[in-house]
Amino acid sequence: MKVKITNYIISFIFIIYYYFSIATSYSLIVVNKGGWFLGEWLINYQDGGFKRRGLFGSLFIFINEITNINLEYIVFAFLFILYSLFFYLFIKLFWKEKNNLLVIALILLPAGFGMMVKHPEIASKKEALFFLLYLLYFLSLRSKVIIKDYVITLFILIAILTHEMAFFYLPFVSFTYFVKNDRPSIDKIKKIFFYQFLPATAAMMILYKFGVNITTVNTVQFFKNHGLVFKELGIFEYNPNYNVLDYYKSHSYSYQMYVISIFLGSFTFYIYCKFNQVKISTIFLAIQVIFLLPLFYIAVDWGRWVNIFFSLLTIFMIGEQKLVLTRKQEIITIIIIFFNLWWKMLLRTEGFLTFTIFDNFLKQTYYFIFYNLKNIFNLFFF
């Protein structure tokens, strides 16, 4: 397929993603005032002190106090600007590339940016900010723009104070810096340690040592005084001592299905790299997976963590070489594209979903194997 036609298709897909991002954000933030969505953006320092995720909420509260604009409109306006800038830069980046069909396969991946259509709730989450910051960082390095090391540190701290999950994706920032920067390797390693890993670790230690609970005795009344009554408290009634292991046990099938989504996402990237003759550092991938393991243990939003990983990887891969595909490779790519249109992954508990017949077959097979293995185990050991 010609590059120009491919670029038009890619731009059209991103316009759809942009529409879903804005429409979903408006629905969840302004109309429904959801505690899990609007509430996450409004965690702040004013209603009880220094706490995790409170940076932007404090800013929004400050704007509300000096302008009297409703909090939900302030948050939505921020997301509107954020997504407008992100997709403008993203489409502009793609137009400069000689894209092939495999790029379409990447951006349609349900475990990556395709989740914006398959499970639009993801659009109102804080990782939207991380995607924009990473994209700006990637574009700067790619254009050989000199970024002061302390500026990188500043944005890492902003990301962590927005949501501490940013810490667990730090290898993406370090790897991009290492690959796209022309300095000697030893200098890059030193700067990664002193300007990225060290301050990020210090910030996490301060957050968990001195940070107060997200919800305080003043929280509900504080928001009422600022003209906001949540339809559901959401994150503000989350129990920090919640037993996540029991939750995983009671939803074992659903969480194990994330393995399928991770495999399909990895397979798509494998084909992309193989056909374009691109290599991704296995050392980087290993380090990034190790960093992510604690996040998958302590937080139940597995689909969210998988989505961030594949979305960041998509941004990084766009800058790599793209070759002209053979007819056989194009046919394989088209099959992958259509297959990626037929499945989805949700934020939590539903790790892989596709058409009903196949879903039912997977469940029956899983439980048949699980219970038979359990009976065999009990027979031999009890």
mmCIF file of C-alpha atoms in Angstrom:
data_model
loop_
_atom_site.group_PDB
_atom_site.id
_atom_site.type_symbol
_atom_site.label_atom_id
_atom_site.label_comp_id
_atom_site.label_asym_id
_atom_site.label_seq_id
_atom_site.Cartn_x
_atom_site.Cartn_y
_atom_site.Cartn_z
ATOM 1 C CA MET A 1 0.000 0.000 0.000
ATOM 2 C CA LYS A 2 1.278 3.485 -0.832
ATOM 3 C CA VAL A 3 2.744 5.510 2.023
ATOM 4 C CA LYS A 4 0.411 8.465 1.464
ATOM 5 C CA ILE A 5 -2.716 6.305 1.671
ATOM 6 C CA THR A 6 -1.347 4.587 4.782
ATOM 7 C CA ASN A 7 -0.724 7.978 6.410
ATOM 8 C CA TYR A 8 -4.285 9.091 5.651
ATOM 9 C CA ILE A 9 -5.642 5.912 7.258
ATOM 10 C CA ILE A 10 -3.434 6.421 10.319
ATOM 11 C CA SER A 11 -4.560 10.054 10.643
ATOM 12 C CA PHE A 12 -8.209 8.989 10.365
ATOM 13 C CA ILE A 13 -7.728 6.392 13.116
ATOM 14 C CA PHE A 14 -6.156 9.012 15.377
ATOM 15 C CA ILE A 15 -9.013 11.422 14.726
ATOM 16 C CA ILE A 16 -11.386 8.673 15.896
ATOM 17 C CA TYR A 17 -9.235 8.143 18.991
ATOM 18 C CA TYR A 18 -9.247 11.882 19.631
ATOM 19 C CA TYR A 19 -13.036 12.010 19.391
ATOM 20 C CA PHE A 20 -13.466 9.081 21.784
ATOM 21 C CA SER A 21 -10.962 10.583 24.213
ATOM 22 C CA ILE A 22 -12.761 13.938 24.353
ATOM 23 C CA ALA A 23 -16.302 12.503 24.345
ATOM 24 C CA THR A 24 -15.519 9.928 27.047
ATOM 25 C CA SER A 25 -13.685 12.459 29.204
ATOM 26 C CA TYR A 26 -16.632 14.838 28.995
ATOM 27 C CA SER A 27 -19.072 12.080 29.934
ATOM 28 C CA LEU A 28 -17.070 10.746 32.884
ATOM 29 C CA ILE A 29 -15.703 14.061 34.164
ATOM 30 C CA VAL A 30 -18.464 16.611 33.527
ATOM 31 C CA VAL A 31 -21.689 14.629 33.203
ATOM 32 C CA ASN A 32 -21.168 11.723 35.605
ATOM 33 C CA LYS A 33 -18.653 13.375 37.958
ATOM 34 C CA GLY A 34 -17.238 9.920 38.685
ATOM 35 C CA GLY A 35 -15.139 9.503 41.782
ATOM 36 C CA TRP A 36 -12.825 7.080 39.991
ATOM 37 C CA PHE A 37 -12.239 9.508 37.113
ATOM 38 C CA LEU A 38 -12.843 13.126 38.141
ATOM 39 C CA GLY A 39 -11.880 12.174 41.693
ATOM 40 C CA GLU A 40 -8.467 10.890 40.639
ATOM 41 C CA TRP A 41 -7.623 14.253 39.071
ATOM 42 C CA LEU A 42 -8.792 16.174 42.153
ATOM 43 C CA ILE A 43 -6.662 14.521 44.832
ATOM 44 C CA ASN A 44 -5.007 17.551 46.416
ATOM 45 C CA TYR A 45 -2.895 18.887 49.257
ATOM 46 C CA GLN A 46 -5.389 21.505 50.486
ATOM 47 C CA ASP A 47 -7.887 19.135 52.142
ATOM 48 C CA GLY A 48 -5.472 17.349 54.469
ATOM 49 C CA GLY A 49 -1.819 17.780 53.611
ATOM 50 C CA PHE A 50 0.875 16.261 51.393
ATOM 51 C CA LYS A 51 -0.333 13.063 49.739
ATOM 52 C CA ARG A 52 0.194 10.837 46.739
ATOM 53 C CA ARG A 53 -1.155 12.060 43.376
ATOM 54 C CA GLY A 54 -2.073 15.491 44.704
ATOM 55 C CA LEU A 55 -0.077 17.827 42.451
ATOM 56 C CA PHE A 56 -2.558 18.634 39.690
ATOM 57 C CA GLY A 57 -5.552 18.434 42.007
ATOM 58 C CA SER A 58 -3.988 21.230 44.064
ATOM 59 C CA LEU A 59 -3.561 23.295 40.903
ATOM 60 C CA PHE A 60 -7.179 22.721 39.867
ATOM 61 C CA ILE A 61 -8.437 23.639 43.337
ATOM 62 C CA PHE A 62 -6.387 26.848 43.197
ATOM 63 C CA ILE A 63 -7.883 27.768 39.802
ATOM 64 C CA ASN A 64 -11.368 27.046 41.151
ATOM 65 C CA GLU A 65 -10.817 29.304 44.144
ATOM 66 C CA ILE A 66 -9.673 32.292 42.100
ATOM 67 C CA THR A 67 -12.120 31.919 39.178
ATOM 68 C CA ASN A 68 -15.158 30.090 40.674
ATOM 69 C CA ILE A 69 -15.223 27.873 37.560
ATOM 70 C CA ASN A 70 -16.641 24.433 38.388
ATOM 71 C CA LEU A 71 -13.940 21.881 39.118
ATOM 72 C CA GLU A 72 -15.269 19.403 36.572
ATOM 73 C CA TYR A 73 -14.963 21.997 33.788
ATOM 74 C CA ILE A 74 -11.423 22.885 34.819
ATOM 75 C CA VAL A 75 -10.360 19.233 34.696
ATOM 76 C CA PHE A 76 -12.119 18.644 31.366
ATOM 77 C CA ALA A 77 -10.532 21.762 29.851
ATOM 78 C CA PHE A 78 -7.127 20.461 30.910
ATOM 79 C CA LEU A 79 -7.787 17.056 29.308
ATOM 80 C CA PHE A 80 -9.120 18.740 26.167
ATOM 81 C CA ILE A 81 -5.919 20.763 25.779
ATOM 82 C CA LEU A 82 -3.784 17.754 26.656
ATOM 83 C CA TYR A 83 -5.375 15.448 24.087
ATOM 84 C CA SER A 84 -5.507 18.152 21.416
ATOM 85 C CA LEU A 85 -1.772 18.755 21.769
ATOM 86 C CA PHE A 86 -0.947 15.062 21.968
ATOM 87 C CA PHE A 87 -2.826 14.003 18.854
ATOM 88 C CA TYR A 88 -1.672 17.058 16.898
ATOM 89 C CA LEU A 89 1.969 16.169 17.613
ATOM 90 C CA PHE A 90 1.331 12.466 17.111
ATOM 91 C CA ILE A 91 -0.288 12.892 13.687
ATOM 92 C CA LYS A 92 2.441 15.354 12.710
ATOM 93 C CA LEU A 93 5.068 12.786 13.719
ATOM 94 C CA PHE A 94 3.423 10.047 11.653
ATOM 95 C CA TRP A 95 3.166 12.270 8.574
ATOM 96 C CA LYS A 96 6.944 12.604 8.549
ATOM 97 C CA GLU A 97 7.391 8.832 8.463
ATOM 98 C CA LYS A 98 7.262 6.391 5.561
ATOM 99 C CA ASN A 99 4.710 4.170 7.253
ATOM 100 C CA ASN A 100 3.635 0.720 6.176
ATOM 101 C CA LEU A 101 0.659 -1.460 7.134
ATOM 102 C CA LEU A 102 2.417 -2.735 10.246
ATOM 103 C CA VAL A 103 2.144 0.736 11.775
ATOM 104 C CA ILE A 104 -1.644 0.451 11.469
ATOM 105 C CA ALA A 105 -1.443 -2.910 13.245
ATOM 106 C CA LEU A 106 0.420 -1.231 16.125
ATOM 107 C CA ILE A 107 -1.941 1.693 16.601
ATOM 108 C CA LEU A 108 -5.001 -0.591 16.442
ATOM 109 C CA LEU A 109 -3.597 -2.907 19.120
ATOM 110 C CA PRO A 110 -6.304 -3.267 21.835
ATOM 111 C CA ALA A 111 -3.617 -3.548 24.504
ATOM 112 C CA GLY A 112 -2.157 -0.229 23.293
ATOM 113 C CA PHE A 113 -3.781 2.875 21.828
ATOM 114 C CA GLY A 114 -6.642 0.788 20.450
ATOM 115 C CA MET A 115 -7.973 0.598 24.004
ATOM 116 C CA MET A 116 -9.249 4.169 23.555
ATOM 117 C CA VAL A 117 -12.075 2.733 21.461
ATOM 118 C CA LYS A 118 -12.332 -0.768 22.934
ATOM 119 C CA HIS A 119 -12.521 0.513 26.544
ATOM 120 C CA PRO A 120 -12.812 4.334 26.378
ATOM 121 C CA GLU A 121 -12.711 4.821 30.166
ATOM 122 C CA ILE A 122 -8.928 4.719 29.841
ATOM 123 C CA ALA A 123 -9.062 8.177 28.218
ATOM 124 C CA SER A 124 -9.837 10.021 31.452
ATOM 125 C CA LYS A 125 -6.940 8.517 33.399
ATOM 126 C CA LYS A 126 -3.747 10.338 34.360
ATOM 127 C CA GLU A 127 -1.523 8.403 31.985
ATOM 128 C CA ALA A 128 -2.743 10.770 29.256
ATOM 129 C CA LEU A 129 -0.313 13.280 30.762
ATOM 130 C CA PHE A 130 2.506 10.700 30.772
ATOM 131 C CA PHE A 131 1.946 9.947 27.085
ATOM 132 C CA LEU A 132 2.218 13.632 26.216
ATOM 133 C CA LEU A 133 5.337 14.165 28.330
ATOM 134 C CA TYR A 134 6.993 11.076 26.857
ATOM 135 C CA LEU A 135 6.063 12.126 23.320
ATOM 136 C CA LEU A 136 7.544 15.613 23.877
ATOM 137 C CA TYR A 137 10.663 14.003 25.334
ATOM 138 C CA PHE A 138 10.940 11.576 22.427
ATOM 139 C CA LEU A 139 10.477 14.343 19.825
ATOM 140 C CA SER A 140 13.097 16.521 21.512
ATOM 141 C CA LEU A 141 15.705 13.752 21.573
ATOM 142 C CA ARG A 142 14.883 12.751 18.022
ATOM 143 C CA SER A 143 15.322 16.341 16.823
ATOM 144 C CA LYS A 144 18.643 16.608 18.688
ATOM 145 C CA VAL A 145 17.247 19.366 20.876
ATOM 146 C CA ILE A 146 19.463 19.757 23.934
ATOM 147 C CA ILE A 147 17.480 19.160 27.108
ATOM 148 C CA LYS A 148 19.098 20.089 30.391
ATOM 149 C CA ASP A 149 19.339 17.113 32.727
ATOM 150 C CA TYR A 150 17.590 18.965 35.535
ATOM 151 C CA VAL A 151 14.628 19.566 33.209
ATOM 152 C CA ILE A 152 14.294 15.803 32.721
ATOM 153 C CA THR A 153 14.446 15.407 36.509
ATOM 154 C CA LEU A 154 11.738 18.051 36.940
ATOM 155 C CA PHE A 155 9.322 16.330 34.571
ATOM 156 C CA ILE A 156 9.981 12.938 36.162
ATOM 157 C CA LEU A 157 9.091 14.420 39.557
ATOM 158 C CA ILE A 158 5.967 16.072 38.115
ATOM 159 C CA ALA A 159 4.882 12.718 36.685
ATOM 160 C CA ILE A 160 5.471 10.876 39.984
ATOM 161 C CA LEU A 161 3.659 13.551 42.018
ATOM 162 C CA THR A 162 0.772 13.239 39.546
ATOM 163 C CA HIS A 163 0.601 9.457 39.979
ATOM 164 C CA GLU A 164 3.270 7.269 41.540
ATOM 165 C CA MET A 165 2.807 4.610 38.843
ATOM 166 C CA ALA A 166 5.068 6.806 36.664
ATOM 167 C CA PHE A 167 8.021 5.507 38.675
ATOM 168 C CA PHE A 168 7.456 1.978 37.397
ATOM 169 C CA TYR A 169 7.842 3.119 33.771
ATOM 170 C CA LEU A 170 11.080 4.987 34.394
ATOM 171 C CA PRO A 171 13.100 2.491 32.247
ATOM 172 C CA PHE A 172 11.257 3.826 29.185
ATOM 173 C CA VAL A 173 12.640 7.305 29.839
ATOM 174 C CA SER A 174 16.129 5.965 30.550
ATOM 175 C CA PHE A 175 16.165 3.647 27.533
ATOM 176 C CA THR A 176 14.996 6.402 25.169
ATOM 177 C CA TYR A 177 17.686 8.710 26.539
ATOM 178 C CA PHE A 178 20.322 6.016 26.156
ATOM 179 C CA VAL A 179 19.386 5.169 22.557
ATOM 180 C CA LYS A 180 18.680 8.657 21.217
ATOM 181 C CA ASN A 181 21.551 10.516 22.915
ATOM 182 C CA ASP A 182 24.988 10.566 21.241
ATOM 183 C CA ARG A 183 27.081 10.894 24.399
ATOM 184 C CA PRO A 184 29.500 8.133 25.510
ATOM 185 C CA SER A 185 27.717 5.208 27.181
ATOM 186 C CA ILE A 186 29.374 5.666 30.575
ATOM 187 C CA ASP A 187 28.292 9.327 30.696
ATOM 188 C CA LYS A 188 24.724 8.383 29.823
ATOM 189 C CA ILE A 189 24.597 5.714 32.533
ATOM 190 C CA LYS A 190 25.852 8.219 35.122
ATOM 191 C CA LYS A 191 23.276 10.822 34.113
ATOM 192 C CA ILE A 192 20.473 8.250 34.109
ATOM 193 C CA PHE A 193 21.399 7.265 37.645
ATOM 194 C CA PHE A 194 21.892 10.759 39.100
ATOM 195 C CA TYR A 195 19.218 12.699 37.208
ATOM 196 C CA GLN A 196 16.532 10.049 36.728
ATOM 197 C CA PHE A 197 16.697 7.000 38.993
ATOM 198 C CA LEU A 198 18.023 8.690 42.146
ATOM 199 C CA PRO A 199 15.540 11.612 42.310
ATOM 200 C CA ALA A 200 12.646 9.336 41.286
ATOM 201 C CA THR A 201 13.488 6.875 44.065
ATOM 202 C CA ALA A 202 13.844 9.705 46.575
ATOM 203 C CA ALA A 203 10.433 11.072 45.557
ATOM 204 C CA MET A 204 8.811 7.669 46.021
ATOM 205 C CA MET A 205 10.382 7.240 49.454
ATOM 206 C CA ILE A 206 9.151 10.681 50.532
ATOM 207 C CA LEU A 207 5.642 9.975 49.227
ATOM 208 C CA TYR A 208 5.284 6.716 51.112
ATOM 209 C CA LYS A 209 7.118 7.879 54.230
ATOM 210 C CA PHE A 210 5.481 11.266 54.745
ATOM 211 C CA GLY A 211 2.405 11.210 52.502
ATOM 212 C CA VAL A 212 -0.996 11.127 54.217
ATOM 213 C CA ASN A 213 -3.964 9.062 53.060
ATOM 214 C CA ILE A 214 -5.694 10.155 49.862
ATOM 215 C CA THR A 215 -8.918 10.560 51.855
ATOM 216 C CA THR A 216 -8.971 12.597 55.046
ATOM 217 C CA VAL A 217 -11.803 13.553 57.418
ATOM 218 C CA ASN A 218 -12.126 16.849 55.544
ATOM 219 C CA THR A 219 -12.269 15.514 51.993
ATOM 220 C CA VAL A 220 -16.012 15.194 51.328
ATOM 221 C CA GLN A 221 -16.906 18.488 52.994
ATOM 222 C CA PHE A 222 -13.961 20.182 51.294
ATOM 223 C CA PHE A 223 -15.345 19.351 47.851
ATOM 224 C CA LYS A 224 -18.863 20.394 48.867
ATOM 225 C CA ASN A 225 -17.449 23.758 49.902
ATOM 226 C CA HIS A 226 -15.950 24.005 46.420
ATOM 227 C CA GLY A 227 -19.266 23.259 44.727
ATOM 228 C CA LEU A 228 -18.725 19.591 43.901
ATOM 229 C CA VAL A 229 -20.718 16.584 45.046
ATOM 230 C CA PHE A 230 -19.519 13.296 43.578
ATOM 231 C CA LYS A 231 -22.146 10.854 42.319
ATOM 232 C CA GLU A 232 -19.844 8.197 43.764
ATOM 233 C CA LEU A 233 -16.837 8.741 46.002
ATOM 234 C CA GLY A 234 -14.782 6.216 44.038
ATOM 235 C CA ILE A 235 -11.127 6.637 44.891
ATOM 236 C CA PHE A 236 -12.008 8.636 48.005
ATOM 237 C CA GLU A 237 -13.569 5.593 49.626
ATOM 238 C CA TYR A 238 -10.872 3.139 48.547
ATOM 239 C CA ASN A 239 -9.481 1.143 51.457
ATOM 240 C CA PRO A 240 -5.631 1.311 51.323
ATOM 241 C CA ASN A 241 -5.507 -1.901 53.366
ATOM 242 C CA TYR A 242 -7.621 -3.793 50.834
ATOM 243 C CA ASN A 243 -6.516 -7.415 50.457
ATOM 244 C CA VAL A 244 -5.595 -7.536 46.780
ATOM 245 C CA LEU A 245 -4.459 -11.169 46.945
ATOM 246 C CA ASP A 246 -7.954 -12.289 47.940
ATOM 247 C CA TYR A 247 -9.335 -10.224 45.072
ATOM 248 C CA TYR A 248 -6.976 -11.900 42.616
ATOM 249 C CA LYS A 249 -7.942 -15.329 43.947
ATOM 250 C CA SER A 250 -11.660 -14.640 43.523
ATOM 251 C CA HIS A 251 -11.067 -13.416 39.943
ATOM 252 C CA SER A 252 -8.293 -15.836 39.034
ATOM 253 C CA TYR A 253 -9.646 -16.744 35.584
ATOM 254 C CA SER A 254 -10.166 -13.137 34.514
ATOM 255 C CA TYR A 255 -6.696 -12.044 35.599
ATOM 256 C CA GLN A 256 -4.986 -15.026 34.032
ATOM 257 C CA MET A 257 -6.558 -14.005 30.738
ATOM 258 C CA TYR A 258 -4.286 -10.959 30.687
ATOM 259 C CA VAL A 259 -1.597 -13.414 29.602
ATOM 260 C CA ILE A 260 -3.419 -13.754 26.275
ATOM 261 C CA SER A 261 -3.602 -9.983 25.759
ATOM 262 C CA ILE A 262 0.069 -9.561 26.669
ATOM 263 C CA PHE A 263 0.991 -12.384 24.285
ATOM 264 C CA LEU A 264 -1.027 -10.893 21.411
ATOM 265 C CA GLY A 265 0.453 -7.456 22.042
ATOM 266 C CA SER A 266 3.966 -8.892 22.176
ATOM 267 C CA PHE A 267 3.327 -10.941 19.034
ATOM 268 C CA THR A 268 2.202 -7.832 17.135
ATOM 269 C CA PHE A 269 5.398 -6.024 18.127
ATOM 270 C CA TYR A 270 7.471 -9.108 17.304
ATOM 271 C CA ILE A 271 6.083 -9.219 13.762
ATOM 272 C CA TYR A 272 6.578 -5.457 13.449
ATOM 273 C CA CYS A 273 10.233 -5.752 14.444
ATOM 274 C CA LYS A 274 10.861 -8.871 12.337
ATOM 275 C CA PHE A 275 9.384 -7.469 9.111
ATOM 276 C CA ASN A 276 11.027 -4.065 9.586
ATOM 277 C CA GLN A 277 14.317 -5.603 10.745
ATOM 278 C CA VAL A 278 14.248 -3.666 14.004
ATOM 279 C CA LYS A 279 15.726 -4.868 17.292
ATOM 280 C CA ILE A 280 14.571 -3.926 20.798
ATOM 281 C CA SER A 281 17.073 -4.370 23.592
ATOM 282 C CA THR A 282 16.229 -7.485 25.599
ATOM 283 C CA ILE A 283 18.079 -5.937 28.547
ATOM 284 C CA PHE A 284 15.713 -2.954 28.479
ATOM 285 C CA LEU A 285 12.659 -5.204 28.241
ATOM 286 C CA ALA A 286 13.878 -7.319 31.154
ATOM 287 C CA ILE A 287 14.526 -4.252 33.326
ATOM 288 C CA GLN A 288 11.155 -2.756 32.451
ATOM 289 C CA VAL A 289 9.313 -5.982 33.288
ATOM 290 C CA ILE A 290 11.142 -6.213 36.631
ATOM 291 C CA PHE A 291 10.139 -2.624 37.404
ATOM 292 C CA LEU A 292 6.499 -3.408 36.607
ATOM 293 C CA LEU A 293 6.169 -6.534 38.752
ATOM 294 C CA PRO A 294 5.476 -4.656 42.038
ATOM 295 C CA LEU A 295 2.803 -2.590 40.283
ATOM 296 C CA PHE A 296 0.975 -5.727 39.153
ATOM 297 C CA TYR A 297 1.162 -7.040 42.709
ATOM 298 C CA ILE A 298 -0.174 -3.996 44.578
ATOM 299 C CA ALA A 299 -2.745 -2.583 42.123
ATOM 300 C CA VAL A 300 -5.620 -4.421 40.440
ATOM 301 C CA ASP A 301 -5.820 -2.278 37.263
ATOM 302 C CA TRP A 302 -3.763 -4.734 35.227
ATOM 303 C CA GLY A 303 -5.248 -3.656 31.925
ATOM 304 C CA ARG A 304 -4.142 -0.120 32.675
ATOM 305 C CA TRP A 305 -0.529 -1.125 33.322
ATOM 306 C CA VAL A 306 -0.411 -3.275 30.184
ATOM 307 C CA ASN A 307 -1.921 -0.448 28.148
ATOM 308 C CA ILE A 308 0.659 2.085 29.309
ATOM 309 C CA PHE A 309 3.509 -0.289 28.458
ATOM 310 C CA PHE A 310 2.352 -0.983 24.900
ATOM 311 C CA SER A 311 1.360 2.653 24.284
ATOM 312 C CA LEU A 312 4.791 3.954 25.315
ATOM 313 C CA LEU A 313 6.421 1.232 23.238
ATOM 314 C CA THR A 314 4.319 2.303 20.244
ATOM 315 C CA ILE A 315 5.561 5.890 20.560
ATOM 316 C CA PHE A 316 9.154 4.684 20.738
ATOM 317 C CA MET A 317 8.839 2.295 17.771
ATOM 318 C CA ILE A 318 7.493 4.984 15.428
ATOM 319 C CA GLY A 319 10.956 6.467 15.179
ATOM 320 C CA GLU A 320 12.512 3.193 14.030
ATOM 321 C CA GLN A 321 13.042 2.201 10.403
ATOM 322 C CA LYS A 322 10.167 0.899 8.292
ATOM 323 C CA LEU A 323 10.748 -1.280 5.256
ATOM 324 C CA VAL A 324 8.630 -1.912 2.193
ATOM 325 C CA LEU A 325 6.635 -5.069 2.873
ATOM 326 C CA THR A 326 6.475 -8.009 0.515
ATOM 327 C CA ARG A 327 3.075 -9.236 -0.652
ATOM 328 C CA LYS A 328 3.253 -12.150 1.792
ATOM 329 C CA GLN A 329 4.141 -9.811 4.656
ATOM 330 C CA GLU A 330 1.253 -7.483 3.760
ATOM 331 C CA ILE A 331 -1.189 -10.420 3.838
ATOM 332 C CA ILE A 332 0.091 -11.474 7.277
ATOM 333 C CA THR A 333 -0.189 -7.869 8.476
ATOM 334 C CA ILE A 334 -3.773 -7.551 7.237
ATOM 335 C CA ILE A 335 -4.669 -10.730 9.131
ATOM 336 C CA ILE A 336 -3.128 -9.255 12.305
ATOM 337 C CA ILE A 337 -5.033 -5.989 11.787
ATOM 338 C CA PHE A 338 -8.391 -7.733 11.438
ATOM 339 C CA PHE A 339 -7.662 -10.009 14.380
ATOM 340 C CA ASN A 340 -6.795 -6.998 16.537
ATOM 341 C CA LEU A 341 -10.178 -5.534 15.659
ATOM 342 C CA TRP A 342 -11.939 -8.573 17.187
ATOM 343 C CA TRP A 343 -10.611 -8.623 20.734
ATOM 344 C CA LYS A 344 -10.243 -6.246 23.650
ATOM 345 C CA MET A 345 -8.803 -5.948 27.132
ATOM 346 C CA LEU A 346 -10.467 -4.086 30.020
ATOM 347 C CA LEU A 347 -8.921 -2.076 32.842
ATOM 348 C CA ARG A 348 -9.462 -4.776 35.432
ATOM 349 C CA THR A 349 -10.707 -8.378 35.827
ATOM 350 C CA GLU A 350 -11.376 -8.915 32.105
ATOM 351 C CA GLY A 351 -7.952 -9.685 30.699
ATOM 352 C CA PHE A 352 -9.119 -10.849 27.284
ATOM 353 C CA LEU A 353 -12.485 -10.668 25.536
ATOM 354 C CA THR A 354 -13.499 -11.563 22.009
ATOM 355 C CA PHE A 355 -16.599 -12.962 20.294
ATOM 356 C CA THR A 356 -18.883 -14.942 22.620
ATOM 357 C CA ILE A 357 -18.334 -18.425 21.187
ATOM 358 C CA PHE A 358 -14.559 -18.211 21.585
ATOM 359 C CA ASP A 359 -14.908 -16.648 25.064
ATOM 360 C CA ASN A 360 -17.090 -19.537 26.196
ATOM 361 C CA PHE A 361 -14.683 -22.074 24.694
ATOM 362 C CA LEU A 362 -11.761 -20.519 26.594
ATOM 363 C CA LYS A 363 -13.664 -20.596 29.888
ATOM 364 C CA GLN A 364 -14.775 -24.191 29.475
ATOM 365 C CA THR A 365 -11.257 -25.301 28.528
ATOM 366 C CA TYR A 366 -9.717 -23.377 31.422
ATOM 367 C CA TYR A 367 -12.053 -24.748 34.070
ATOM 368 C CA PHE A 368 -11.844 -28.281 32.674
ATOM 369 C CA ILE A 369 -8.044 -28.237 32.962
ATOM 370 C CA PHE A 370 -8.049 -26.374 36.294
ATOM 371 C CA TYR A 371 -10.441 -28.683 38.118
ATOM 372 C CA ASN A 372 -8.949 -31.854 36.700
ATOM 373 C CA LEU A 373 -5.448 -30.793 37.721
ATOM 374 C CA LYS A 374 -6.781 -29.858 41.146
ATOM 375 C CA ASN A 375 -8.407 -33.287 41.569
ATOM 376 C CA ILE A 376 -5.213 -35.046 40.454
ATOM 377 C CA PHE A 377 -3.185 -32.952 42.897
ATOM 378 C CA ASN A 378 -5.546 -33.769 45.755
ATOM 379 C CA LEU A 379 -5.514 -37.469 44.838
ATOM 380 C CA PHE A 380 -1.707 -37.755 45.003
ATOM 381 C CA PHE A 381 -0.856 -35.387 47.842
ATOM 382 C CA PHE A 382 -3.808 -35.539 50.263
#
